[in-house]
Coordinates of C-alpha atoms and ligand atoms in Angstrom, one line a residue:
M27 CA 81.3 -83.8 40.2
A28 CA 83.6 -81.3 41.8
E29 CA 83.4 -80.5 45.5
L30 CA 82.5 -76.8 45.2
R31 CA 79.3 -77.6 43.1
V32 CA 76.4 -79.0 45.0
P33 CA 75.0 -81.8 42.8
L34 CA 71.5 -81.3 41.4
I35 CA 69.1 -84.1 40.8
A36 CA 66.1 -82.7 38.8
G37 CA 63.0 -84.7 38.1
N38 CA 61.2 -83.6 34.9
W39 CA 57.7 -85.1 35.1
K40 CA 56.9 -83.9 31.6
M41 CA 53.1 -84.2 30.9
N42 CA 52.4 -86.7 33.7
L43 CA 50.5 -86.6 37.1
D44 CA 47.6 -84.2 37.6
H45 CA 47.5 -81.9 40.6
L46 CA 45.9 -84.5 42.9
Q47 CA 48.4 -87.2 41.8
S48 CA 51.2 -84.7 42.3
I49 CA 50.3 -84.2 46.0
A50 CA 50.3 -88.0 46.7
F51 CA 53.5 -88.4 44.8
V52 CA 55.4 -85.6 46.5
Q53 CA 54.3 -86.9 49.9
K54 CA 55.6 -90.3 49.1
L55 CA 58.8 -88.9 47.7
A56 CA 59.4 -86.8 50.9
W57 CA 58.9 -89.9 53.1
A58 CA 61.2 -92.0 50.9
L59 CA 64.0 -89.3 51.0
K60 CA 63.6 -88.9 54.8
D61 CA 63.8 -92.7 55.3
A62 CA 66.9 -92.7 53.2
G63 CA 68.5 -90.1 55.4
Y64 CA 68.6 -87.6 52.6
Q65 CA 70.7 -84.5 53.3
E66 CA 69.9 -81.3 51.5
K67 CA 73.5 -80.0 51.8
Q68 CA 74.9 -83.0 50.0
V69 CA 72.5 -83.1 47.0
E70 CA 69.8 -80.7 45.9
V71 CA 66.6 -82.2 44.6
A72 CA 64.2 -80.4 42.4
V73 CA 60.9 -81.4 40.9
F74 CA 59.3 -80.1 37.7
P75 CA 55.6 -80.8 37.6
P76 CA 53.2 -79.7 34.9
F77 CA 52.0 -76.0 35.3
T78 CA 48.6 -77.1 36.6
D79 CA 50.3 -78.9 39.6
L80 CA 52.7 -76.1 40.7
R81 CA 50.4 -74.4 43.2
S82 CA 49.5 -77.7 44.9
V83 CA 53.1 -78.8 45.1
Q84 CA 54.2 -75.4 46.3
T85 CA 51.6 -75.4 49.1
L86 CA 52.7 -78.9 50.2
I87 CA 56.4 -78.0 50.2
G88 CA 55.7 -74.9 52.1
A89 CA 53.3 -76.5 54.7
D90 CA 55.5 -79.4 55.5
D91 CA 58.8 -77.6 54.9
L92 CA 60.0 -80.3 52.5
P93 CA 63.6 -80.2 51.2
L94 CA 62.6 -80.0 47.6
A95 CA 63.1 -77.2 45.1
L96 CA 60.3 -76.5 42.6
G97 CA 60.7 -75.6 38.9
G98 CA 58.6 -75.0 35.8
Q99 CA 59.1 -77.1 32.6
D100 CA 59.0 -74.0 30.3
L101 CA 58.3 -70.2 30.4
S102 CA 57.4 -67.5 27.9
V103 CA 60.0 -65.1 26.6
H104 CA 57.4 -62.4 27.6
D105 CA 56.5 -61.3 31.1
D106 CA 52.9 -60.5 30.4
G107 CA 50.4 -59.6 27.7
A108 CA 48.5 -61.2 24.8
H109 CA 50.2 -64.5 24.6
T110 CA 47.5 -67.1 24.9
G111 CA 48.6 -70.4 26.5
D112 CA 52.0 -69.1 27.6
V113 CA 53.2 -68.9 31.2
S114 CA 55.2 -65.9 32.5
G115 CA 58.3 -66.2 34.6
V116 CA 56.7 -63.7 36.9
F117 CA 54.0 -66.2 37.7
L118 CA 56.5 -69.0 38.2
K119 CA 58.5 -66.8 40.6
A120 CA 55.3 -66.0 42.5
L121 CA 54.8 -69.8 43.0
D122 CA 58.3 -70.0 44.6
C123 CA 59.9 -71.8 41.7
R124 CA 63.6 -71.7 41.9
Y125 CA 64.3 -73.2 38.5
V126 CA 62.8 -73.4 35.0
I127 CA 63.8 -75.8 32.2
V128 CA 64.4 -74.1 28.8
G129 CA 65.1 -75.6 25.5
H130 CA 64.2 -79.2 26.3
S131 CA 64.5 -81.2 23.1
E132 CA 60.7 -82.0 23.3
R133 CA 60.0 -78.2 23.2
R134 CA 62.5 -77.8 20.4
S135 CA 60.8 -80.5 18.3
D136 CA 57.1 -80.2 19.4
H137 CA 57.1 -76.4 19.3
H138 CA 59.8 -75.6 16.9
E139 CA 61.8 -73.6 19.4
S140 CA 64.9 -72.2 17.8
D141 CA 68.2 -71.4 19.7
D142 CA 67.2 -67.7 19.7
V143 CA 63.8 -68.5 21.4
V144 CA 65.6 -70.7 23.9
A145 CA 68.1 -67.9 24.6
G146 CA 65.1 -65.5 25.0
K147 CA 63.6 -67.9 27.5
A148 CA 66.9 -68.2 29.5
L149 CA 67.0 -64.4 29.6
A150 CA 63.3 -64.2 30.8
A151 CA 64.1 -66.7 33.5
V152 CA 67.1 -64.7 34.8
R153 CA 65.2 -61.4 34.5
N154 CA 62.6 -62.9 36.9
G155 CA 65.0 -64.4 39.4
L156 CA 64.7 -67.9 38.2
V157 CA 67.6 -70.2 37.4
P158 CA 67.3 -71.5 33.9
I159 CA 68.3 -75.1 33.2
V160 CA 69.4 -74.8 29.6
C161 CA 69.0 -78.1 27.7
V162 CA 71.3 -78.8 24.8
G163 CA 71.9 -82.0 22.9
E164 CA 72.4 -83.6 19.6
T165 CA 70.3 -86.1 17.6
A166 CA 71.7 -89.5 16.5
E167 CA 72.1 -88.0 13.0
D168 CA 74.0 -85.0 14.4
L169 CA 76.2 -87.3 16.3
E170 CA 77.1 -89.3 13.1
Q171 CA 77.6 -86.1 11.1
F172 CA 79.3 -83.7 13.5
G173 CA 80.6 -85.8 16.4
P174 CA 79.6 -85.5 20.0
S175 CA 80.1 -81.8 21.0
K176 CA 79.4 -79.5 18.1
V177 CA 75.7 -79.3 18.2
P178 CA 75.4 -78.9 22.0
L179 CA 78.2 -76.2 21.9
D180 CA 76.5 -74.3 19.1
Q181 CA 73.2 -74.4 21.0
L182 CA 74.8 -73.2 24.2
A183 CA 76.8 -70.4 22.5
V184 CA 73.5 -68.7 21.5
V185 CA 72.3 -68.7 25.1
L186 CA 75.6 -67.6 26.6
D187 CA 75.6 -64.6 24.2
Q188 CA 72.5 -63.4 26.0
L189 CA 73.5 -64.1 29.6
K190 CA 76.0 -62.2 31.8
S191 CA 78.9 -63.9 33.6
S192 CA 77.3 -63.1 36.9
D193 CA 74.0 -64.9 36.0
D194 CA 73.2 -68.1 37.7
Y195 CA 72.3 -70.9 35.2
V196 CA 72.5 -74.6 34.9
V197 CA 73.3 -76.5 31.7
A198 CA 71.8 -79.9 30.9
Y199 CA 73.5 -82.1 28.3
E200 CA 70.7 -84.3 27.0
P201 CA 71.6 -86.3 23.8
V202 CA 68.2 -86.6 22.0
W203 CA 69.0 -90.2 21.2
A204 CA 69.3 -91.1 24.9
I205 CA 66.0 -89.4 26.0
G206 CA 63.4 -92.0 26.9
S207 CA 65.2 -94.6 24.8
G208 CA 66.6 -96.7 27.7
Q209 CA 70.0 -96.2 26.0
A210 CA 71.9 -93.7 28.1
A211 CA 75.2 -92.1 27.0
T212 CA 78.2 -93.7 28.6
P213 CA 79.8 -91.7 31.4
D214 CA 82.8 -91.1 29.1
Q215 CA 80.5 -89.6 26.4
A216 CA 78.7 -87.4 29.0
E217 CA 82.1 -86.2 30.5
T218 CA 83.5 -85.4 27.0
V219 CA 80.6 -83.1 26.2
A220 CA 80.3 -81.7 29.7
R221 CA 84.0 -80.8 29.6
A222 CA 83.6 -79.0 26.3
L223 CA 80.5 -77.1 27.6
R224 CA 82.4 -76.0 30.7
A225 CA 85.3 -74.8 28.5
A226 CA 82.8 -72.8 26.4
I227 CA 81.4 -71.2 29.6
Q228 CA 85.0 -70.3 30.7
D229 CA 85.7 -68.7 27.3
K230 CA 82.6 -66.6 27.4
H231 CA 81.9 -66.0 31.1
G232 CA 85.3 -66.6 32.7
A233 CA 86.8 -69.0 35.2
D234 CA 84.5 -68.2 38.1
A235 CA 81.4 -68.9 36.1
A236 CA 82.9 -72.1 34.7
A237 CA 83.9 -73.3 38.2
R238 CA 80.5 -72.7 39.8
T239 CA 78.0 -73.6 37.0
R240 CA 76.5 -77.0 37.2
I241 CA 76.3 -79.2 34.2
L242 CA 73.8 -82.0 34.3
Y243 CA 73.6 -85.2 32.2
G244 CA 70.1 -86.3 31.1
G245 CA 68.8 -89.2 29.0
S246 CA 67.7 -92.6 30.5
V247 CA 69.3 -91.9 33.9
K248 CA 68.4 -94.7 36.4
S249 CA 69.5 -95.7 39.9
G250 CA 71.8 -98.3 38.2
N251 CA 73.8 -95.8 36.1
I252 CA 73.8 -92.6 38.1
A253 CA 77.0 -93.3 40.0
G254 CA 79.0 -93.7 36.8
F255 CA 78.0 -90.2 35.7
M256 CA 78.5 -88.6 39.1
K257 CA 82.0 -89.9 39.3
R258 CA 83.0 -87.8 36.4
E259 CA 84.6 -84.4 37.1
N260 CA 82.4 -82.3 34.9
V261 CA 79.0 -83.9 35.5
D262 CA 77.2 -82.3 38.5
G263 CA 73.9 -84.0 38.5
A264 CA 71.1 -85.3 36.3
L265 CA 67.9 -84.3 34.6
V266 CA 65.7 -87.3 35.0
G267 CA 62.6 -88.0 33.1
G268 CA 60.9 -91.4 33.2
A269 CA 62.7 -92.5 36.4
S270 CA 61.6 -89.4 38.2
L271 CA 58.0 -90.7 38.2
D272 CA 58.9 -93.8 40.3
V273 CA 59.5 -92.8 43.9
A274 CA 61.8 -95.7 44.8
E275 CA 63.9 -95.2 41.6
F276 CA 64.1 -91.4 42.0
S277 CA 65.0 -91.5 45.6
A278 CA 67.7 -94.2 44.8
I279 CA 69.1 -91.8 42.2
V280 CA 69.2 -89.0 44.8
R281 CA 71.1 -91.4 47.1
F282 CA 73.9 -91.8 44.5
P283 CA 76.7 -90.6 46.9
A284 CA 76.3 -94.0 48.7
H285 CA 77.0 -95.8 45.5
V286 CA 79.8 -93.5 44.4
T287 CA 81.6 -94.1 47.7
M288 CA 81.0 -97.9 47.5
D289 CA 82.2 -98.3 44.0
S290 CA 85.1 -96.0 43.9
Ligands
PGA27 P1 64.5 -89.7 30.4 O1 64.2 -88.2 30.0 O2 65.2 -89.8 31.7 O3 63.1 -90.3 30.4 O4 65.3 -90.3 29.3 C1 65.1 -87.2 30.3 C2 64.6 -85.8 29.9 O5 63.9 -85.7 28.9 O6 64.8 -84.8 30.6

């Protein structure tokens, strides 16, 4: 984590919590963060509820002025029209979403999303004033065959080709073998790939983009391992799945600066 990049802790709820549960959850999360003395300037926190919850969570954040950013878990490459079941970036923006996840490995596998589709989604996000969180990561087989960085770099290259150097985007390195497995990458592994991803951003979009773009690690992040990742120079936050559904655990992850200072 470098000083000039505000760390981002992003909670990807996946297909969990309906709109009523989401309200109760966000209220509890807001209390827990307040109790913990959470400071927005130090760490940015974003939640990614299912689409059906977005309006409820938006209303709650707005009414209580909660220090939480909102994001969608996916969006369409199109802005409107005959695309049954898809959700437009225009609609996400209208619900005050700041972020949208694109290319999550579960989208890539469940919906056969190619790198080109992911790039189209990143472009649709930027076109609509949303910041895409572009997920890249290798499977266990890829890791064995190609080593740690090749697949994430290849996936990112297709997206970077479509974006401009002035665009605001976030990259999330999520090894598929670490997602939901309880077996996180080591901080060294995450740093190696994050450093390679930042170098690719520098090659394509220049030094300024490389210096300001946040690169997250995702895959079995917990309160017990977050500090190790955040101590590394090129890791600027986390995309958290399972642990984002537990208020105590997620707010402890957000409080990582306390652990980083204590341990270092
Ligand atoms: P996990 O999921 O934290 O449950 O491993 C991370 C993700 O899929 O974004």
